[in-house]
GROMACS .gro file of C-alpha atoms in nm:
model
   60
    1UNK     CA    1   3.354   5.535 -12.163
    2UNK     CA    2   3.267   5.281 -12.433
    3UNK     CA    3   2.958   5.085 -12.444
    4UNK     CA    4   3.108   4.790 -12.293
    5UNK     CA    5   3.202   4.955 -11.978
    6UNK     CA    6   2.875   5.107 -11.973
    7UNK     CA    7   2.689   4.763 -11.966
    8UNK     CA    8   2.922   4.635 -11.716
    9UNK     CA    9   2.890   4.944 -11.496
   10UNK     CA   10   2.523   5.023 -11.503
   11UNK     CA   11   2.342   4.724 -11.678
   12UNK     CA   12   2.159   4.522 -11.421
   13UNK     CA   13   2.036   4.901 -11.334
   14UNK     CA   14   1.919   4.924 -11.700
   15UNK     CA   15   1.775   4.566 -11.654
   16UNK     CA   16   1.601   4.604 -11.373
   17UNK     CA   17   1.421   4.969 -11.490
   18UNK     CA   18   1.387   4.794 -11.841
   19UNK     CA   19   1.218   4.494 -11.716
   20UNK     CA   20   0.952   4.715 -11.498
   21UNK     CA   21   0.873   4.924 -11.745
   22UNK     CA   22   0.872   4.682 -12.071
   23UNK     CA   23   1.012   4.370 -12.012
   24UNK     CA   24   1.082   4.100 -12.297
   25UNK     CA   25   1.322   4.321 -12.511
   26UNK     CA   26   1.555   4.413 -12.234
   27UNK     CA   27   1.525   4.075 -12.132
   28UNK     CA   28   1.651   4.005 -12.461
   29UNK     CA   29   1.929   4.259 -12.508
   30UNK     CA   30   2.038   4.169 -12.139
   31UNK     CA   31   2.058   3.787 -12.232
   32UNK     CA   32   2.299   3.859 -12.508
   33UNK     CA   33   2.512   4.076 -12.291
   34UNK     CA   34   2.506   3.775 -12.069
   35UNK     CA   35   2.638   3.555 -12.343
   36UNK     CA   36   2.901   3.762 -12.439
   37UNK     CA   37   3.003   3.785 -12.063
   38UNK     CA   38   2.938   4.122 -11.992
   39UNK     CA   39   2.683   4.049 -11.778
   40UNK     CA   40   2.612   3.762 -11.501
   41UNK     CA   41   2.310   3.535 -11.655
   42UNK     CA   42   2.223   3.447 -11.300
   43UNK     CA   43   2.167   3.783 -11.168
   44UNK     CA   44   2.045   3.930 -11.461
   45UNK     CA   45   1.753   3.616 -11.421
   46UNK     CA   46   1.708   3.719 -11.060
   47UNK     CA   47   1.669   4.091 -11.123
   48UNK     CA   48   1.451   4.028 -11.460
   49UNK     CA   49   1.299   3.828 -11.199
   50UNK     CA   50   1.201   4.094 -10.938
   51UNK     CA   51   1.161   4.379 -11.135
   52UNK     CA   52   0.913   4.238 -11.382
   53UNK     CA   53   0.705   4.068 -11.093
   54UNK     CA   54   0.710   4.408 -10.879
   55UNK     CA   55   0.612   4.603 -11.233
   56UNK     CA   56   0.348   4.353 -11.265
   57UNK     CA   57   0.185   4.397 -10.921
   58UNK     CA   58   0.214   4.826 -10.980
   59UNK     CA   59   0.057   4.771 -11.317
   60UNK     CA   60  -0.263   4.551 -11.254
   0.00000   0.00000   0.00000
């Protein structure tokens, strides 16, 4: 399995644990997945999203 198929199999997983646990360089690394169309930019927004407010709210 390349990395390409990896992104596209398990990356808004990898988003969504990135995002709750660092946030802006996942955000980052999943926007230029987006781009290159490995990734959805609208649902990797909407779990960004979700995952950042809910590690957020766990956090403070």
């Amino acid at each position: 399995m390349n990395i390409a198929e990896w992104v596209q199999s398990y990356g808004y997983v990898a988003v969504a644990v990135g995002t709750f646990l660092e946030g802006e360089s996942v955000l980052l690394i999943a926007g230029a997945a987006a781009a290159r169309g490995h990734l959805a930019m609208p649902a990797v927004i909407s779990v960004a999203a979700l995952a950042s407010f809910l590690g957020d709210q766990m956090y403070f």
